[in-house]
CSV table of C-alpha atoms in Angstrom, one decimal:
chain,number,residue,atom,x,y,z
A,1,UNK,CA,109.0,119.6,-50.3
A,2,UNK,CA,107.2,121.0,-53.4
A,3,UNK,CA,108.1,124.6,-54.1
A,4,UNK,CA,106.2,127.7,-55.1
A,5,UNK,CA,106.3,128.9,-58.6
A,6,UNK,CA,109.4,131.0,-59.2
A,7,UNK,CA,109.2,134.6,-58.1
A,8,UNK,CA,111.5,137.1,-59.7
A,9,UNK,CA,112.5,139.2,-56.7
A,10,UNK,CA,111.6,139.6,-53.1
A,11,UNK,CA,110.7,143.0,-51.7
A,12,UNK,CA,113.2,145.3,-50.1
A,13,UNK,CA,111.3,144.9,-46.9
A,14,UNK,CA,112.0,141.2,-47.0
A,15,UNK,CA,115.7,141.6,-47.1
A,16,UNK,CA,115.7,144.5,-44.6
A,17,UNK,CA,113.9,142.3,-42.1
A,18,UNK,CA,116.6,139.6,-42.3
A,19,UNK,CA,119.4,142.1,-42.2
A,20,UNK,CA,118.1,144.4,-39.4
A,21,UNK,CA,116.3,141.8,-37.2
A,22,UNK,CA,118.1,138.5,-37.8
A,23,UNK,CA,121.5,139.7,-39.0
A,24,UNK,CA,121.9,137.6,-42.1
A,25,UNK,CA,120.9,137.4,-45.8
A,26,UNK,CA,118.9,134.3,-46.7
A,27,UNK,CA,119.9,132.3,-49.8
A,28,UNK,CA,116.9,130.0,-50.0
A,29,UNK,CA,114.4,132.8,-50.3
A,30,UNK,CA,111.6,130.5,-51.6
A,31,UNK,CA,111.8,128.5,-48.4
A,32,UNK,CA,111.2,131.6,-46.3
A,33,UNK,CA,108.4,132.7,-48.6
A,34,UNK,CA,106.6,129.5,-47.7
A,35,UNK,CA,107.2,130.3,-44.1
A,36,UNK,CA,105.5,133.6,-44.6
A,37,UNK,CA,102.5,132.1,-46.4
A,38,UNK,CA,99.4,131.6,-44.2
A,39,UNK,CA,97.1,128.6,-45.0
A,40,UNK,CA,94.4,131.1,-46.2
A,41,UNK,CA,96.8,132.0,-49.0
A,42,UNK,CA,97.9,128.5,-49.9
A,43,UNK,CA,99.2,127.8,-53.4
A,44,UNK,CA,98.4,124.5,-55.2
A,45,UNK,CA,101.6,123.0,-56.6
A,46,UNK,CA,101.4,119.6,-58.2
A,47,UNK,CA,98.3,118.8,-56.2
A,48,UNK,CA,99.8,119.9,-52.9
A,49,UNK,CA,98.6,122.9,-50.8
A,50,UNK,CA,101.7,124.8,-49.9
A,51,UNK,CA,101.7,127.0,-46.9
A,52,UNK,CA,103.6,127.5,-43.7
A,53,UNK,CA,102.0,124.8,-41.5
A,54,UNK,CA,104.7,122.2,-42.0
A,55,UNK,CA,107.5,124.6,-41.3
A,56,UNK,CA,105.5,125.9,-38.3
A,57,UNK,CA,105.3,122.3,-36.9
A,58,UNK,CA,109.1,121.9,-37.3
A,59,UNK,CA,109.9,125.4,-35.9
A,60,UNK,CA,107.7,124.7,-32.8
A,61,UNK,CA,110.0,121.8,-31.9
A,62,UNK,CA,113.2,123.6,-32.7
A,63,UNK,CA,112.2,126.7,-30.8
A,64,UNK,CA,111.1,124.7,-27.8
A,65,UNK,CA,114.6,123.0,-27.7
A,66,UNK,CA,116.4,126.3,-28.0
A,67,UNK,CA,114.4,128.1,-25.3
A,68,UNK,CA,114.8,125.1,-23.0
A,69,UNK,CA,118.5,125.0,-23.4
A,70,UNK,CA,118.8,128.8,-23.0
A,71,UNK,CA,116.7,128.8,-19.7
A,72,UNK,CA,118.7,125.7,-18.4
A,73,UNK,CA,121.9,127.7,-18.7
A,74,UNK,CA,120.5,131.1,-17.6
A,75,UNK,CA,118.9,129.7,-14.4
A,76,UNK,CA,121.3,127.0,-13.1
A,77,UNK,CA,119.7,126.7,-9.7
A,78,UNK,CA,116.0,126.7,-10.6
A,79,UNK,CA,114.0,123.5,-10.7
A,80,UNK,CA,112.2,121.7,-13.5
A,81,UNK,CA,108.9,123.2,-12.6
A,82,UNK,CA,110.1,126.8,-12.9
A,83,UNK,CA,111.9,126.1,-16.2
A,84,UNK,CA,108.9,124.3,-17.7
A,85,UNK,CA,106.5,127.1,-16.8
A,86,UNK,CA,108.8,129.8,-18.0
A,87,UNK,CA,109.4,128.0,-21.3
A,88,UNK,CA,105.6,127.7,-21.7
A,89,UNK,CA,105.2,131.5,-21.2
A,90,UNK,CA,107.9,132.3,-23.8
A,91,UNK,CA,106.6,130.0,-26.5
A,92,UNK,CA,102.9,130.5,-25.9
A,93,UNK,CA,100.8,131.6,-28.8
A,94,UNK,CA,100.1,135.0,-27.2
A,95,UNK,CA,103.8,135.6,-26.4
A,96,UNK,CA,104.9,134.7,-29.9
A,97,UNK,CA,102.2,136.9,-31.4
A,98,UNK,CA,103.4,139.9,-29.4
A,99,UNK,CA,107.0,139.2,-30.4
A,100,UNK,CA,106.0,139.0,-34.1
A,101,UNK,CA,104.4,142.4,-33.8
A,102,UNK,CA,107.5,143.8,-32.1
A,103,UNK,CA,109.8,142.7,-34.9
A,104,UNK,CA,107.1,143.6,-37.6
A,105,UNK,CA,107.1,140.1,-38.9
A,106,UNK,CA,103.4,140.2,-39.6
A,107,UNK,CA,104.0,142.8,-42.3
A,108,UNK,CA,105.7,140.1,-44.4
A,109,UNK,CA,103.0,137.4,-44.0
A,110,UNK,CA,100.8,136.7,-47.0
A,111,UNK,CA,97.2,135.9,-46.0
A,112,UNK,CA,93.7,136.3,-47.4
A,113,UNK,CA,92.9,139.8,-46.2
A,114,UNK,CA,89.4,139.8,-47.5
A,115,UNK,CA,88.5,136.6,-45.6
A,116,UNK,CA,85.9,136.7,-42.9
A,117,UNK,CA,88.2,134.8,-40.5
A,118,UNK,CA,90.2,136.5,-37.8
A,119,UNK,CA,93.8,135.1,-37.8
A,120,UNK,CA,94.7,135.8,-34.2
A,121,UNK,CA,97.8,133.5,-34.3
A,122,UNK,CA,99.0,134.6,-37.7
A,123,UNK,CA,102.2,136.3,-36.4
A,124,UNK,CA,103.1,133.7,-33.9
A,125,UNK,CA,102.6,130.9,-36.3
A,126,UNK,CA,104.7,132.7,-38.9
A,127,UNK,CA,107.5,133.1,-36.3
A,128,UNK,CA,107.6,129.4,-35.7
A,129,UNK,CA,107.6,128.7,-39.4
A,130,UNK,CA,110.5,131.2,-39.8
A,131,UNK,CA,112.5,129.2,-37.2
A,132,UNK,CA,111.7,126.0,-39.1
A,133,UNK,CA,113.0,127.5,-42.4
A,134,UNK,CA,116.1,128.9,-40.7
A,135,UNK,CA,116.8,125.5,-39.2
A,136,UNK,CA,116.5,123.8,-42.6
A,137,UNK,CA,118.8,126.3,-44.4
A,138,UNK,CA,121.3,127.0,-41.6
A,139,UNK,CA,121.2,124.2,-39.1
A,140,UNK,CA,120.6,124.1,-35.4
A,141,UNK,CA,123.7,125.9,-34.1
A,142,UNK,CA,123.2,128.9,-36.4
A,143,UNK,CA,119.4,129.0,-35.6
A,144,UNK,CA,120.1,128.8,-31.8
A,145,UNK,CA,122.6,131.7,-32.1
A,146,UNK,CA,120.1,133.9,-33.9
A,147,UNK,CA,117.2,133.1,-31.6
A,148,UNK,CA,119.2,133.6,-28.4
A,149,UNK,CA,121.3,136.7,-29.4
A,150,UNK,CA,119.0,138.5,-31.8
A,151,UNK,CA,115.6,137.6,-30.4
A,152,UNK,CA,115.6,136.5,-26.7
A,153,UNK,CA,118.3,138.9,-25.5
A,154,UNK,CA,117.1,141.8,-27.6
A,155,UNK,CA,113.3,141.7,-27.7
A,156,UNK,CA,112.3,139.8,-24.6
A,157,UNK,CA,112.8,140.6,-20.9
A,158,UNK,CA,113.0,137.0,-19.7
A,159,UNK,CA,113.6,138.0,-16.1
A,160,UNK,CA,110.4,140.0,-16.1
A,161,UNK,CA,108.5,137.2,-17.8
A,162,UNK,CA,109.7,134.8,-15.1
A,163,UNK,CA,108.0,136.8,-12.4
A,164,UNK,CA,104.9,137.7,-14.3
A,165,UNK,CA,101.5,136.3,-13.3
A,166,UNK,CA,100.6,133.7,-15.8
A,167,UNK,CA,98.8,130.7,-14.3
A,168,UNK,CA,95.3,132.0,-14.7
A,169,UNK,CA,93.9,128.5,-14.5
A,170,UNK,CA,95.1,128.1,-11.0
A,171,UNK,CA,93.9,131.6,-10.1
A,172,UNK,CA,90.5,130.9,-11.5
A,173,UNK,CA,90.2,127.6,-9.7
A,174,UNK,CA,91.3,129.2,-6.4
A,175,UNK,CA,88.7,132.0,-6.8
A,176,UNK,CA,86.0,129.3,-7.5
A,177,UNK,CA,86.9,127.4,-4.3
A,178,UNK,CA,86.8,130.6,-2.2
A,179,UNK,CA,83.6,131.8,-3.8
A,180,UNK,CA,81.9,128.4,-3.8
A,181,UNK,CA,81.6,128.4,-7.6
A,182,UNK,CA,82.2,125.2,-9.6
A,183,UNK,CA,84.9,125.7,-12.3
A,184,UNK,CA,85.2,123.2,-15.0
A,185,UNK,CA,87.0,123.0,-18.4
A,186,UNK,CA,85.8,121.1,-21.4
A,187,UNK,CA,87.2,120.5,-24.9
A,188,UNK,CA,84.7,122.1,-27.3
A,189,UNK,CA,86.3,120.9,-30.5
A,190,UNK,CA,89.6,119.6,-31.9
A,191,UNK,CA,90.6,119.9,-35.5
A,192,UNK,CA,93.6,119.0,-37.6
A,193,UNK,CA,95.6,121.6,-39.4
A,194,UNK,CA,95.7,121.4,-43.2
A,195,UNK,CA,98.6,118.9,-43.2
A,196,UNK,CA,97.5,117.0,-40.1
A,197,UNK,CA,100.8,117.6,-38.4
A,198,UNK,CA,99.2,119.2,-35.4
A,199,UNK,CA,95.7,119.5,-33.9
A,200,UNK,CA,94.1,122.7,-32.7
A,201,UNK,CA,92.0,122.4,-29.5
A,202,UNK,CA,89.3,124.7,-28.5
A,203,UNK,CA,88.6,124.6,-24.7
A,204,UNK,CA,86.0,126.4,-22.7
A,205,UNK,CA,85.6,127.5,-19.1
A,206,UNK,CA,82.3,126.7,-17.4
A,207,UNK,CA,81.2,128.3,-14.1
A,208,UNK,CA,78.4,126.5,-12.3
A,209,UNK,CA,77.7,124.9,-15.7
A,210,UNK,CA,77.4,128.2,-17.5
A,211,UNK,CA,79.7,128.6,-20.5
A,212,UNK,CA,82.3,131.4,-20.3
A,213,UNK,CA,85.3,132.2,-22.5
A,214,UNK,CA,87.1,129.8,-24.9
A,215,UNK,CA,90.7,129.5,-26.0
A,216,UNK,CA,92.3,127.8,-29.0
A,217,UNK,CA,95.8,126.3,-28.9
A,218,UNK,CA,97.8,123.3,-30.0
A,219,UNK,CA,97.5,121.5,-26.7
A,220,UNK,CA,94.5,121.0,-24.4
A,221,UNK,CA,96.5,122.4,-21.5
A,222,UNK,CA,97.5,125.6,-23.3
A,223,UNK,CA,93.9,126.1,-24.6
A,224,UNK,CA,92.6,125.7,-21.1
A,225,UNK,CA,95.2,128.2,-19.8
A,226,UNK,CA,94.1,130.8,-22.5
A,227,UNK,CA,90.4,130.3,-21.8
A,228,UNK,CA,91.1,130.7,-18.1
A,229,UNK,CA,93.0,133.9,-18.7
A,230,UNK,CA,90.2,135.4,-20.8
A,231,UNK,CA,87.6,134.3,-18.3
A,232,UNK,CA,89.5,135.7,-15.3
A,233,UNK,CA,90.1,139.1,-17.0
A,234,UNK,CA,86.4,139.3,-18.0
A,235,UNK,CA,85.3,138.7,-14.4
A,236,UNK,CA,87.8,141.3,-13.3
A,237,UNK,CA,86.4,143.8,-15.8
A,238,UNK,CA,82.9,143.1,-14.6
A,239,UNK,CA,83.9,143.6,-11.0
A,240,UNK,CA,83.1,139.9,-10.0
A,241,UNK,CA,86.8,139.4,-9.2
A,242,UNK,CA,88.6,142.2,-7.4
A,243,UNK,CA,91.5,143.4,-9.5
A,244,UNK,CA,94.9,142.9,-8.0
A,245,UNK,CA,96.4,145.9,-9.9
């Protein structure tokens, strides 16, 4: 992996984050600096655009395995469907974004602040990249220990997440059937990330052929779920769907 140009010293906040949140001091600081570099702030090194997307791709896979193993042990009598849905809740873009804000990870991310773009997934993407960097430096066992003990058990109430209402796609479809409204989903666009390791999908909800909200995620299913949630909540706010709260 091409590396950034040498940097003399990381900020005190950089080391405080690792000590206070993750419980260790990183040695390969340059690797973590890549993890905290959004694609809008990419550096060109020997003809390569260096940012956190490759580490994000790796961290996504590692995090998914860690969460799957954790849930498998935590809920020994639950079935595959329960475990799959709960894992999806925990590693969703929205959930990881909230987690990044809780641990103040976003304050370390370098991105183009004067850009017209809105980087809604900046924190969650950086968290996955952090996991990827940790895995490269420390290995799977160490990474699993940090994620489970310092993150999942400290910053997430997994039992509450397990019973939270999440499947907005099913809720929206059920409402459509009861209200005699036709609910459809379509892929509006798909685009590769800078390194082509993953694609982003933008999906949209249509009601009786009329476009509603959209969602952008790394899988069609997740993008549909996000679009459904945004549409359902918008209909609730407008009084079209009676709020359950």
